[in-house]
PDB file of C-alpha atoms in Angstrom:
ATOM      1  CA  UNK A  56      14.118   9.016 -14.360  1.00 51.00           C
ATOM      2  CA  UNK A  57      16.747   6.103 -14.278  1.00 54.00           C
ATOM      3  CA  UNK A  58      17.865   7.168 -11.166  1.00 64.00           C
ATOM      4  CA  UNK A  59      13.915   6.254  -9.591  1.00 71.00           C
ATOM      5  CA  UNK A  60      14.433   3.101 -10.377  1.00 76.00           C
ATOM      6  CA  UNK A  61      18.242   2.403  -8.883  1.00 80.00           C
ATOM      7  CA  UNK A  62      16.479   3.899  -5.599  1.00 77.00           C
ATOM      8  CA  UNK A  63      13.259   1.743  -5.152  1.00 76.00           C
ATOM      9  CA  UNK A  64      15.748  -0.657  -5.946  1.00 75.00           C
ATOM     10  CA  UNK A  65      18.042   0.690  -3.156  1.00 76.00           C
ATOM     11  CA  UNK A  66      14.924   0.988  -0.466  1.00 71.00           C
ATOM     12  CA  UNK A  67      14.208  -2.568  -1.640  1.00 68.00           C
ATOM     13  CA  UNK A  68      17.355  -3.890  -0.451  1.00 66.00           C
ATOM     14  CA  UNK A  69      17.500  -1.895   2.559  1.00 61.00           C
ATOM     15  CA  UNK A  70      14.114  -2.745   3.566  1.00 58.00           C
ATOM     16  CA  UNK A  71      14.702  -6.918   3.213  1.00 57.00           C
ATOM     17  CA  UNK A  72      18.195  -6.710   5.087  1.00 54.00           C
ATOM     18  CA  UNK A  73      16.044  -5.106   8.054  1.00 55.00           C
ATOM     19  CA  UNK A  74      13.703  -7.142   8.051  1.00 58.00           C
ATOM     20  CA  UNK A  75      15.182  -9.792  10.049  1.00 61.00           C
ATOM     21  CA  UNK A  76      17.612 -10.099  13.321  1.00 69.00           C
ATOM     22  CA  UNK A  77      20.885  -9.252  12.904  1.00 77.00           C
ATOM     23  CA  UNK A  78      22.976 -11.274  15.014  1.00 82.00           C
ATOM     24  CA  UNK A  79      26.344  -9.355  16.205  1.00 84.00           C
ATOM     25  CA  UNK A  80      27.788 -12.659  18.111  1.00 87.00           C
ATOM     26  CA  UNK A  81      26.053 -15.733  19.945  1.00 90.00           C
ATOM     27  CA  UNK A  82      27.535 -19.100  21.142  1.00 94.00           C
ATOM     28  CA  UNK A  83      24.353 -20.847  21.414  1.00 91.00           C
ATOM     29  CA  UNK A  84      24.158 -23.797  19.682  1.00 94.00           C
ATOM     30  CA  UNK A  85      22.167 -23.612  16.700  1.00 93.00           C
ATOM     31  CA  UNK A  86      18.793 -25.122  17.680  1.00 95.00           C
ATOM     32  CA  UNK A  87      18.761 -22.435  21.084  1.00 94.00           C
ATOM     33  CA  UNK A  88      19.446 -19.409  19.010  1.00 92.00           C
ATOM     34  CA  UNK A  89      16.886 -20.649  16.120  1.00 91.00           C
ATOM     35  CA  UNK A  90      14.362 -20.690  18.745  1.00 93.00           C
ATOM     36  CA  UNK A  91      15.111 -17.761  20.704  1.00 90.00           C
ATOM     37  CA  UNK A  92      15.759 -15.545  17.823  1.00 88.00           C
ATOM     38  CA  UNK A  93      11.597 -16.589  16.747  1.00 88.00           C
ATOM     39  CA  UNK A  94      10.801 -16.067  20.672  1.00 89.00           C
ATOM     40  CA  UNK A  95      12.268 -12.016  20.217  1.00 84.00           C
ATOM     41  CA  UNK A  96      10.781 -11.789  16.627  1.00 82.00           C
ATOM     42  CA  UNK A  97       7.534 -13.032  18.188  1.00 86.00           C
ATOM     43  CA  UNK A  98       7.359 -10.558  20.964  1.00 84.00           C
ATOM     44  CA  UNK A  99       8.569  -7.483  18.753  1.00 78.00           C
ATOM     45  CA  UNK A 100       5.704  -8.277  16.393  1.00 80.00           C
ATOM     46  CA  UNK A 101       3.308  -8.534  18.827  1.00 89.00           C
ATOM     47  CA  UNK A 102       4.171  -6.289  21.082  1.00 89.00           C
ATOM     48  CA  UNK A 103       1.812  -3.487  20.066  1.00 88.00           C
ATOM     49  CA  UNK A 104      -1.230  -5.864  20.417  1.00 89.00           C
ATOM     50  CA  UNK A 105      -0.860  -6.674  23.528  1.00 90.00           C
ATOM     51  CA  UNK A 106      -0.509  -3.314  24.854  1.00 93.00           C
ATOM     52  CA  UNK A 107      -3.075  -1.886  23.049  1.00 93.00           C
ATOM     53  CA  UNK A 108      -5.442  -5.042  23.850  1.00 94.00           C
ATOM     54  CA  UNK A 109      -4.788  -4.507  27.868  1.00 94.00           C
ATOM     55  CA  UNK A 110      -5.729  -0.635  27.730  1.00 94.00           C
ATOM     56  CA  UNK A 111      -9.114  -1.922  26.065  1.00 95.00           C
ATOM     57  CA  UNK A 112      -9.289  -4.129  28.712  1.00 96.00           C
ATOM     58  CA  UNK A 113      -8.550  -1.811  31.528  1.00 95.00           C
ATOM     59  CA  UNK A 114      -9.570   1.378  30.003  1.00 94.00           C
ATOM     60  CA  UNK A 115     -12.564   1.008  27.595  1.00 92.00           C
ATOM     61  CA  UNK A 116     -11.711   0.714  23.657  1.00 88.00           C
ATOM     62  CA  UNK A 117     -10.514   2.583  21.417  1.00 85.00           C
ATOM     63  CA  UNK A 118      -6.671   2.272  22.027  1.00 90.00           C
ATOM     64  CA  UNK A 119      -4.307   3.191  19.113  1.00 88.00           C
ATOM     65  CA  UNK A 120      -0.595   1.862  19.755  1.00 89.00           C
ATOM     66  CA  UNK A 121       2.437   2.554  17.922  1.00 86.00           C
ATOM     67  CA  UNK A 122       5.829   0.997  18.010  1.00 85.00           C
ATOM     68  CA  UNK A 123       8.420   1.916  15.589  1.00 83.00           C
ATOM     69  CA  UNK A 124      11.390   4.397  14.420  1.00 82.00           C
ATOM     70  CA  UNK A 125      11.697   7.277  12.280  1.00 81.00           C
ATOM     71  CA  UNK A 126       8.065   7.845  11.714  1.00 80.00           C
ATOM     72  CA  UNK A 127       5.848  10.610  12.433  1.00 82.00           C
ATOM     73  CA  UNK A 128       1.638  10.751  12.778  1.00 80.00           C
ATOM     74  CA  UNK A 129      -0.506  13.051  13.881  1.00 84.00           C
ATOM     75  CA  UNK A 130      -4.184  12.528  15.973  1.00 81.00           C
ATOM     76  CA  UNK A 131      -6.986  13.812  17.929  1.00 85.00           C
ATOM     77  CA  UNK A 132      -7.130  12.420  21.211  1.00 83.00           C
ATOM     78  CA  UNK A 133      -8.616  12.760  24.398  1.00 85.00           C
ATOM     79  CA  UNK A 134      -7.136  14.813  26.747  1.00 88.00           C
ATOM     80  CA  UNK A 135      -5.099  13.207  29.449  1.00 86.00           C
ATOM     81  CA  UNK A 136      -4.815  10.259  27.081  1.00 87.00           C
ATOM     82  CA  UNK A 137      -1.978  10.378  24.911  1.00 87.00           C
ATOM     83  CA  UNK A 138       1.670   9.142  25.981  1.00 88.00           C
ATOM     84  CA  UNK A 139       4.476   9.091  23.451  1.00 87.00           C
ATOM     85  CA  UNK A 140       7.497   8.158  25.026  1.00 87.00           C
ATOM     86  CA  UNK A 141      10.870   6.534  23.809  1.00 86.00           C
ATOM     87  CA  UNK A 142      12.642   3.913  25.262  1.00 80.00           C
ATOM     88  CA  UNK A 143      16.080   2.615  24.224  1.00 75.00           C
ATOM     89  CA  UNK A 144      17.464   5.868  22.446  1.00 78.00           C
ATOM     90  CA  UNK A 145      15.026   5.756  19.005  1.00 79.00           C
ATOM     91  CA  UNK A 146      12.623   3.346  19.287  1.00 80.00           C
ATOM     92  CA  UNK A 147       9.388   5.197  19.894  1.00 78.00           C
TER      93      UNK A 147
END
């Protein structure tokens, strides 16, 4: 059972150096890449709301939206109202 507790402790870590952006190389000054790096976070996290608040809008409530990687799910829908598409190789 000691090895349980080495791998929360490895998800753990995993999960909290994920959990923000990664920057590979920028030569922004430090006040422009503060504030765009919040603009991208911003967006990302809110990305899902949007979409599924403009199919309310459009289409009537009741919109479930999903953005993500490596998970799975499984529903009842309507037919001719599901899309699950991927865009930029994984993210789903």
């Amino acid at each position: 059972m000691a090895g349980t507790g080495e791998a929360k402790k490895e998800e753990a870590d995993y999960k909290r150096l994920h959990s923000f952006p990664l920057i590979r190389h920028t030569d922004m000054p430090e006040e422009m890449r503060v504030e765009t790096m919040e603009l991208c976070v911003t967006a990302c996290e809110n990305a899902a709301k949007m979409i599924k608040e403009s199919m309310d809008k459009k289409f009537g409530s009741s919109w479930h939206v999903v953005i993500g990687e490596g998970f799975g799910f499984e529903v009842t829908h309507e037919v001719k109202n599901l899309l699950y598409m991927f865009f930029g190789g994984s993210l789903a």
